[in-house]
XYZ file of C-alpha atoms in Angstrom:
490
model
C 170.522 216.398 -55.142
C 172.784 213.366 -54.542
C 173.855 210.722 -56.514
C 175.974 207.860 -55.360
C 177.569 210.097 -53.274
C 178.371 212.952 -55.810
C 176.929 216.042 -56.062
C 174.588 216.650 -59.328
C 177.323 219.345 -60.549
C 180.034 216.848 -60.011
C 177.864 213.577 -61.701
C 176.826 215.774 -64.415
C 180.642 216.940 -65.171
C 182.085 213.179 -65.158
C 179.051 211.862 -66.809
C 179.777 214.464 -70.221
C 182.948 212.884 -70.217
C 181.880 209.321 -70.569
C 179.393 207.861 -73.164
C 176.225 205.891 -71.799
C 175.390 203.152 -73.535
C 171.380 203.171 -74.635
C 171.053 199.407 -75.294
C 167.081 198.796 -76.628
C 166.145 195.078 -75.341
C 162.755 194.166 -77.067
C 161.908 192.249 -80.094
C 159.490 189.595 -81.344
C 161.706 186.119 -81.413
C 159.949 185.164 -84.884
C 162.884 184.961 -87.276
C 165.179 182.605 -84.977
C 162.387 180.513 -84.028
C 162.297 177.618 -82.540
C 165.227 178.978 -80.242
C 164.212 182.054 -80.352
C 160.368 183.216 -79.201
C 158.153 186.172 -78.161
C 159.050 185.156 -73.851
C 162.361 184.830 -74.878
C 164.374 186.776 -77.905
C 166.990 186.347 -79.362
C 169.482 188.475 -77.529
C 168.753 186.736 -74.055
C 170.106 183.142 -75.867
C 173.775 182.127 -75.890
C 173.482 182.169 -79.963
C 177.307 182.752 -80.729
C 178.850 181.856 -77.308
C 178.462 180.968 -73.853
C 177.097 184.566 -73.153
C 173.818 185.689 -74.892
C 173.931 188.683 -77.140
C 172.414 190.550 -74.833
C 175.876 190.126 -72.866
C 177.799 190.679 -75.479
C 176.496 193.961 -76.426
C 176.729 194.643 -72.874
C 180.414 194.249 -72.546
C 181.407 195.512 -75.930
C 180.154 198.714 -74.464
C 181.814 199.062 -71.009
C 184.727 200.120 -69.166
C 186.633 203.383 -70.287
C 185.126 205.622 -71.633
C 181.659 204.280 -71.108
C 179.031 205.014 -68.447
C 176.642 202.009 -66.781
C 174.212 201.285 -69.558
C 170.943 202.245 -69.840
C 168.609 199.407 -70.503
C 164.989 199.908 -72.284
C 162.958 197.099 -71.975
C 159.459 195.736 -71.236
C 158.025 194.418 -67.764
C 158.355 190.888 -68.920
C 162.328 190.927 -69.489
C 163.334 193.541 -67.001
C 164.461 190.377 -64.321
C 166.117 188.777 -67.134
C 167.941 192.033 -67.898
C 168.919 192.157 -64.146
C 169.876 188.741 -63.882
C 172.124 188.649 -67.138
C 174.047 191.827 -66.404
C 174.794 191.125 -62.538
C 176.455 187.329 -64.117
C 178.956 189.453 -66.656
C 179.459 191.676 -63.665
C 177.947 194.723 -64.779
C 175.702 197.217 -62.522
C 173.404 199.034 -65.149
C 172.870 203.097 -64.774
C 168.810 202.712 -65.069
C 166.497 200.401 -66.714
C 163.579 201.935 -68.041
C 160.361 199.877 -68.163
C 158.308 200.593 -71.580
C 154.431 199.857 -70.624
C 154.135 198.432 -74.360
C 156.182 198.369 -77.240
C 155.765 201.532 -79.434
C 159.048 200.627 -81.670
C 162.475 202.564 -81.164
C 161.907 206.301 -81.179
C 159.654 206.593 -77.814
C 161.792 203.924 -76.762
C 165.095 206.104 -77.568
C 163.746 209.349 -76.418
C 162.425 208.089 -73.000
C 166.162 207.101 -72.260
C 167.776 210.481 -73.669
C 165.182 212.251 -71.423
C 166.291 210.344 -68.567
C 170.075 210.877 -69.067
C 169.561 214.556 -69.906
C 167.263 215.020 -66.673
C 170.649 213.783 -64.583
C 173.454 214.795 -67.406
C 172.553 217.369 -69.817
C 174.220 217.179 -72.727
C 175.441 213.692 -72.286
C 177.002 211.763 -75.203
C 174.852 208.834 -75.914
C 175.485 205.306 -77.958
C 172.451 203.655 -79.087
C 172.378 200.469 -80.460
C 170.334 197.068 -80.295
C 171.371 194.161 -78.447
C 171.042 191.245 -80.772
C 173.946 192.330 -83.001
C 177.351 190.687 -83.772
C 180.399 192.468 -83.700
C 183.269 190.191 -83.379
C 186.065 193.139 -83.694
C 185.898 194.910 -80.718
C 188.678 197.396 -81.549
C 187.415 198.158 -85.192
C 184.290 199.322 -83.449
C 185.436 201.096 -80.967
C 187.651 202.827 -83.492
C 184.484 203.988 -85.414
C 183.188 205.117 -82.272
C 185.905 207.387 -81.470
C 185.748 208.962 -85.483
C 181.984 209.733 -84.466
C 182.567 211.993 -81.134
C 183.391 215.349 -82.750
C 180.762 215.131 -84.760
C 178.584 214.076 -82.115
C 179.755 216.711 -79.614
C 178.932 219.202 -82.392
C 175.179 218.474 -82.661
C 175.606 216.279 -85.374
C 173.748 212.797 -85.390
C 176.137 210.250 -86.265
C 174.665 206.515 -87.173
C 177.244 203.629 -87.991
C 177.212 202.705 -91.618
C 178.248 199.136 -92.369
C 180.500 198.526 -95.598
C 178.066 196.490 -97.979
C 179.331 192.997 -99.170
C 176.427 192.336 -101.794
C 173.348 193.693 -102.704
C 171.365 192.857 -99.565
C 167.444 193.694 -99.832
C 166.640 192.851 -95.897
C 168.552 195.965 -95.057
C 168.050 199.618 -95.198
C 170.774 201.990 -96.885
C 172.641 205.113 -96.130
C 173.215 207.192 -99.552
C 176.263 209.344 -98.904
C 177.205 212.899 -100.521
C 180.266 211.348 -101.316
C 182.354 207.921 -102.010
C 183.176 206.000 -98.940
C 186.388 206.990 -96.919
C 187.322 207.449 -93.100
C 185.994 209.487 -90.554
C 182.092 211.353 -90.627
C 180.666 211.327 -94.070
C 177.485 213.314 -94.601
C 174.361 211.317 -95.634
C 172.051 211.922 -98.485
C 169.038 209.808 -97.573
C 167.621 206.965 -95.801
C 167.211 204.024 -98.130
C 164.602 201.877 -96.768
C 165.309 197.978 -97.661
C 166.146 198.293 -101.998
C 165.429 196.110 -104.370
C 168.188 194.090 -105.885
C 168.793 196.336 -108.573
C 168.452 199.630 -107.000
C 170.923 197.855 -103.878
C 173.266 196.761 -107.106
C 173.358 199.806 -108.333
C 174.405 202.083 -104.661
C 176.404 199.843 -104.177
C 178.846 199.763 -107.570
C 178.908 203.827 -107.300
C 180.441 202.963 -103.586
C 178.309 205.933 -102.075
C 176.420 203.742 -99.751
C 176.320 201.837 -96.771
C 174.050 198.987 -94.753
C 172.408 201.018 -91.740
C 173.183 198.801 -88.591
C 170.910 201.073 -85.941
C 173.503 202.186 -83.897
C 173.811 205.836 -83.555
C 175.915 208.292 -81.330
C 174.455 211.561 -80.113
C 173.964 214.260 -77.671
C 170.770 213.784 -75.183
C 170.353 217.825 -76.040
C 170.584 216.832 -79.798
C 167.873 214.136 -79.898
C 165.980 215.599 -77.570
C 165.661 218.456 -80.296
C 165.231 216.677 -82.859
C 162.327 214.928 -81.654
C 160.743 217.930 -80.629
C 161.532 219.694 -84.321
C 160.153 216.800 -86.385
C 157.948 214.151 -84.808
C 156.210 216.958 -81.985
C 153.155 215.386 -80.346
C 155.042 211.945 -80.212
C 157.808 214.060 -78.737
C 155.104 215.976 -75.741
C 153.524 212.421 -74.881
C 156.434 210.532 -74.188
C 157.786 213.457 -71.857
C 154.694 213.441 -70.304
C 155.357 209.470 -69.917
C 158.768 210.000 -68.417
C 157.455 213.114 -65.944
C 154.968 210.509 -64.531
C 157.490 207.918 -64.073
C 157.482 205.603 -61.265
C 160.572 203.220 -58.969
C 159.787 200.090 -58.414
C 162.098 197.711 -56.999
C 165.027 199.786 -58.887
C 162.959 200.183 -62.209
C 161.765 202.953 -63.799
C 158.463 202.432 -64.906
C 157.480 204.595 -67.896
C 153.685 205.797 -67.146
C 151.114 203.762 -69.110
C 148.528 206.383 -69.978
C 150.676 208.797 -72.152
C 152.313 206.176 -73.184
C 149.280 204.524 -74.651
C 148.753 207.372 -76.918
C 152.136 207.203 -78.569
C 151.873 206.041 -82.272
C 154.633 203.096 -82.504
C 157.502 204.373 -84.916
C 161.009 203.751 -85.766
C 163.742 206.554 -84.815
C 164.861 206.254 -88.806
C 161.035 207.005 -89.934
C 161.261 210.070 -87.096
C 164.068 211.332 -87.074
C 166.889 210.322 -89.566
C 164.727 210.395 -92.872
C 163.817 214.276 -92.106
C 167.021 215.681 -89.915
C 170.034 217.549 -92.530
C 172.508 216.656 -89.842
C 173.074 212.882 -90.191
C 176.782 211.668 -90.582
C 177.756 208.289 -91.249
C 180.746 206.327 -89.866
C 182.037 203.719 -92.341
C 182.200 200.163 -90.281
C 184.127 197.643 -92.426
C 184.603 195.053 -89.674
C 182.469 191.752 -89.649
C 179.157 192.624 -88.389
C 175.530 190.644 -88.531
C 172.098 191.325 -87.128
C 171.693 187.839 -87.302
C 168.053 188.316 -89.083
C 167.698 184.847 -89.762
C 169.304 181.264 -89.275
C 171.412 181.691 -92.911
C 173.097 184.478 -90.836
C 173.938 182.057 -87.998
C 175.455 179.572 -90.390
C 177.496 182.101 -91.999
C 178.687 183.426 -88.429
C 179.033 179.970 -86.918
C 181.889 178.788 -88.677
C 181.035 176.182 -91.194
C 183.584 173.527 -91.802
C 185.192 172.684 -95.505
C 181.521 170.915 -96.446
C 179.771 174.181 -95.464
C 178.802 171.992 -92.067
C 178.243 173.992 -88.896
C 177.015 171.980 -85.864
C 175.985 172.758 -82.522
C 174.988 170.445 -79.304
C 174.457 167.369 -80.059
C 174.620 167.387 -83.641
C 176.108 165.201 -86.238
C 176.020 165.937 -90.079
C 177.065 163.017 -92.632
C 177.769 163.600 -95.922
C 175.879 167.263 -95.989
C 176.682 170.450 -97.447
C 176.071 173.699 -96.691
C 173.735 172.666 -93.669
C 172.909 174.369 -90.690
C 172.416 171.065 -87.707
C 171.873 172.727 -83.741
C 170.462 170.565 -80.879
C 169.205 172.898 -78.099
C 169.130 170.005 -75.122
C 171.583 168.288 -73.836
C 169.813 164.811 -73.719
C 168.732 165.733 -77.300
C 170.135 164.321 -80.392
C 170.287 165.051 -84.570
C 171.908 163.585 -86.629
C 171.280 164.579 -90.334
C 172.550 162.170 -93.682
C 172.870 163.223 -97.172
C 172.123 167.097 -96.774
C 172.080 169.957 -98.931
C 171.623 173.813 -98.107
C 169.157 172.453 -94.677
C 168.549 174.072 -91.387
C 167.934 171.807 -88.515
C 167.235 173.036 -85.481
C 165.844 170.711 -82.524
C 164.403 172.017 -79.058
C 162.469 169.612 -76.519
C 159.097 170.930 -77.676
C 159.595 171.918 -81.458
C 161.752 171.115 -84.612
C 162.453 173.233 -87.436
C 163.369 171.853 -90.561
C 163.889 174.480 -93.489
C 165.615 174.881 -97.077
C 168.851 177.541 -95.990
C 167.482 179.840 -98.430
C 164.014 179.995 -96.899
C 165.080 181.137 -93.395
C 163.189 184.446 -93.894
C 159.762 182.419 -94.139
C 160.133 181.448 -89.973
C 158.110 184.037 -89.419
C 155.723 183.125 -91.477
C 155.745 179.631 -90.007
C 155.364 181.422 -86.651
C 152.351 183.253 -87.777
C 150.587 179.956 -88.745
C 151.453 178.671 -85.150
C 149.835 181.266 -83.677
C 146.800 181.334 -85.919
C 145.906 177.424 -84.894
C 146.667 178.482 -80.685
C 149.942 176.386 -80.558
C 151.722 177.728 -77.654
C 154.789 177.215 -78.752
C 154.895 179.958 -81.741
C 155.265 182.181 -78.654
C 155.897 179.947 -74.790
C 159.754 179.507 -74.233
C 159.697 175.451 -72.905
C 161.755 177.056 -70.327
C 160.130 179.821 -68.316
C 162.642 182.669 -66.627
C 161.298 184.021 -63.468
C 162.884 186.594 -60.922
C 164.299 184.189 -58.962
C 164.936 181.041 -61.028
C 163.464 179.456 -63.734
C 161.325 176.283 -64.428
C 160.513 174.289 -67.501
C 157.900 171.403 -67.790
C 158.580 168.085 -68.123
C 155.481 165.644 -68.317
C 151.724 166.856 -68.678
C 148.880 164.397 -68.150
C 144.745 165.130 -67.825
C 145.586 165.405 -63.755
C 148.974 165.970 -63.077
C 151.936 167.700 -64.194
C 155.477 167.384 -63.549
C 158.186 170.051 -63.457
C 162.058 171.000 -62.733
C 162.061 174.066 -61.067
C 165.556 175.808 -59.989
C 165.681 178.768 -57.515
C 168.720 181.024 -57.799
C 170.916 181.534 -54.476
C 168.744 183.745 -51.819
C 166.014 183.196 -54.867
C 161.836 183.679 -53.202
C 158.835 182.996 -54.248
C 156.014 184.499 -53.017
C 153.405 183.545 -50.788
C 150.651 181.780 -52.527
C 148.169 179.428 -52.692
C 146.102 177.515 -54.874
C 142.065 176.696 -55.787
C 142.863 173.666 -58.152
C 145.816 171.869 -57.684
C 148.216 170.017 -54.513
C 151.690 169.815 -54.910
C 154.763 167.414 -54.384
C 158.128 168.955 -54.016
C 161.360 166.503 -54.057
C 164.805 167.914 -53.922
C 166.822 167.005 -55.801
C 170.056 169.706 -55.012
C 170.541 172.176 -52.737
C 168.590 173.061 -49.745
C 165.064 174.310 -49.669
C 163.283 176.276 -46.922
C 159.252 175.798 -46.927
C 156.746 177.270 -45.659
C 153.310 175.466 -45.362
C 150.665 177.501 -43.584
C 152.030 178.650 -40.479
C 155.032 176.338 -39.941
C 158.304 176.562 -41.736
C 161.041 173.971 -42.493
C 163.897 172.769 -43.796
C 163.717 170.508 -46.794
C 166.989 168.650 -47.699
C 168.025 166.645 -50.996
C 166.746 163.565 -51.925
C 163.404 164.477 -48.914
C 160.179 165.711 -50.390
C 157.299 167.854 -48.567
C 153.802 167.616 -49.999
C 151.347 171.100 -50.509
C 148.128 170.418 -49.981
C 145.481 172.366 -52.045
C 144.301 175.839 -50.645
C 147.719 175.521 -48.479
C 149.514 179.258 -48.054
C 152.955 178.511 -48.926
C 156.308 179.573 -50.322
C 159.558 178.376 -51.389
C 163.095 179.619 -50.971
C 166.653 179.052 -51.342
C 168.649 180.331 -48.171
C 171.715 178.821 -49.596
C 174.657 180.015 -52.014
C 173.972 177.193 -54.249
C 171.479 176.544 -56.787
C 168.148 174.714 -55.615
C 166.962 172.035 -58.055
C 163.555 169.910 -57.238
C 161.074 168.118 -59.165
C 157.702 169.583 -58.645
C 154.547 167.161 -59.582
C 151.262 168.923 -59.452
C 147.548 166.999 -59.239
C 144.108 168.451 -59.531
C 142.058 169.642 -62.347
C 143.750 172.780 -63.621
C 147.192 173.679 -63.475
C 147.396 177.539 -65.700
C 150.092 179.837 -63.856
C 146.885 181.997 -63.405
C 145.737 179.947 -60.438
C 148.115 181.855 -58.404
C 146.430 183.871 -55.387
C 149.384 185.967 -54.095
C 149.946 187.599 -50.557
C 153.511 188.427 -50.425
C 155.926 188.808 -53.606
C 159.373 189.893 -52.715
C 159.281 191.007 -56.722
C 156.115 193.121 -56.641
C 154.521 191.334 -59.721
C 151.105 191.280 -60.552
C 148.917 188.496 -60.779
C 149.414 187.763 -64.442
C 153.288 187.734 -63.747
């Protein structure tokens, strides 16, 4: 078998030196919303910096003495994945495509299967990719106390060192007080009380579980088989009927349907005696809700943190982000507020009620407004667009197509088309002719007309796209040629 040019023998002996990063890429974008939704979580956004969190996660975990990551994710992320990692510079080992989300453990065991099919034995890191962990060297110092342990057989998770008595985390009870290096744990604490968090946490035998774990593929592999068995056969089944596609690995549906949805710490680490937890004392947040951002966004002597075009006057402890650049809030006279504004939907909250967004979500979705779940901007394979007037016959959009970007060849039953370019360099194709359309010319689609767009250029393509007709639903897509093999719900 080859590899990149190696041998297996010779991948499989490099790859046990290195550790491959297992970075799960899901989640439901409720408890950042409005910035945050269910087309577009949290770790794809730019939260913290000018890189999402995805990126972040993705970097903290590269270079010596890490392997290309492995990426899980679902079908509707996995060009967003692609895109995000190739503008960090970063090639990924595999990304595995989960048919539906069935919560970490399938997700986890689908990758160690696919790292111990190539590398068995290989050290893996696990850990989500909407965390925050400014001090790169602290972590990878906790990393490094973890690989003995981890080469051993041991399962070693990453135990952050608790500041207050927290009840929106879960807890690691340790045999013994807190020091340095592997510390055996006791028991899974699944989100305390106050009193019961109080309590663990004045004896100093305890510590926040941040999800992160280093093992052995052979390790979890067994584990999985010892204590969560049927869930264990289906999703090898699943990963023996795998499928490419376009450089994915598709994880097969019909196993995978029969999975029950669980967490690896209801699986695995609540039932396994060989858990060992790594103290982490640096500053860490999952960011579970917009209180978290405040805290981890710098607030100014007031308690003021601002983002965009914000502006806070005489406010305290308040929480002010505008999410569009021709956007602007300004709040007066506030007091423990978040503000957050996006084109299609402002949320206004008390600080300490940021873990009721969900809620709010919830009673979006229960009266059919789109946005509880529709990201205004929509991220496709080659670009992205976002819409910018809707009226009972026409619509108006910005659409952008990435350099060599394609769409595919389409047509449709409802609705003509006006293209205007606004930057960059377009090549169309109407029917059976093909041409060049420059900026600041225009080219009209007429309904029922075959067509397709591209960019043949290094630069980004920019035009203003105004549809007419009766019905303008992405489903009124007929497609003959996709250079991204989607579906016709993609």
């Amino acid at each position: 078998m080859r590899r990149g040019g190696h041998s297996f023998m010779q991948y499989n002996s490099e790859h046990n030196e290195l550790i491959t990063p297992v970075l799960i890429c899901g989640g439901s974008g409720t408890r950042l919303w409005p910035l945050s939704r269910q087309s577009y979580p949290k770790q794809f956004t730019p939260l913290m910096s000018e890189d999402s969190l995805f990126q972040m996660s993705a970097k903290r975990l590269s270079g010596k003495p890490y392997a290309p990551p492995v990426v899980v994710t679902n079908s509707a992320f996995r060009f967003i994945v692609t895109e995000q990692l190739a503008a960090i510079g970063l090639e990924p080992g595999a990304i595995l495509i989960e048919p539906d989300g069935r919560n970490t453990a399938p997700a986890i065991l689908a990758a160690a299967l696919h790292c111990h099919r190539l590398a068995p034995g290989s050290l893996l890191l696990v850990a989500p990719t909407d965390h925050v962990i400014p001090d790169n060297p602290a972590f990878q110092s906790a990393v490094s106390a973890g690989l003995n342990n981890a080469r051993k057989g041991d399962i070693v998770t990453f135990g952050i060192t608790p500041t207050r008595p927290e009840t929106g985390y879960g807890y690691l009870s340790l045999s013994e007080p807190t020091t340095e290096g592997c510390i055996p744990v006791a028991r899974f604490v699944e989100k305390p009380e106050v009193e019961l968090a109080a309590r663990m946490i004045a004896h100093q035998q305890c510590l926040w579980n941040s999800g992160i774990f280093l093992f052995s593929s052979q390790t979890i592999v067994d584990a999985m088989q010892t204590h969560v068995p049927l869930l264990s056969a289906k999703v090898a089944e699943a990963m023996k009927q795998a499928s490419t596609d376009l450089g994915f690995l598709r994880i097969a549906s019909r196993p995978w349907s029969e999975i029950e949805g669980i967490s690896i710490d209801h699986a695995v680490m609540e039932k396994a005696d060989n858990i060992y937890a790594v103290p982490f004392s640096g500053e860490w947040s999952d960011l579970g809700g917009w209180n978290a951002v405040w805290a981890e966004s710098a607030p100014d002597a007031n308690g003021v943190s601002t983002h965009g075009k914000a502006i806070a006057i005489d406010s305290k402890d308040t929480l002010l982000r505008s999410e569009s650049g021709s956007q602007i809030i300004v709040g007066i006279g506030l007091n423990d507020v978040i503000a957050i504004a996006m084109p299609d939907a402002v949320l206004v909250a008390d600080k300490s009620r940021d873990q009721d967004v969900k809620n709010a979500v919830q009673h979006l979705r229960d009266a059919d407004i789109s946005q509880a779940d529709a990201f205004p901007r929509d991220h496709r394979p080659w670009g992205y667009f976002e819409s910018l007037a809707v009226g009972a016959r026409f619509q108006v959009k910005k659409i952008v197509v990435n350099p060599g970007g394609t769409l595919s060849l389409q047509s449709h039953r409802y609705r003509a088309e006006h293209w205007v370019v606004v930057e960059g360099t377009a090549k169309v194709t109407i029917d059976h002719s093909t041409q060049q359309v420059n900026e600041n010319q225009s080219v009209y689609i007429p309904l029922g007309s075959v067509h397709r767009l591209e960019n043949p250029t290094k630069s980004p393509l920019v035009l203003i796209e105004v549809q007419t007709g009766s019905y303008f639903g992405e489903d009124d897509i007929t497609r003959y040629d996709d250079a991204y093999a989607r579906g016709e719900k993609e």
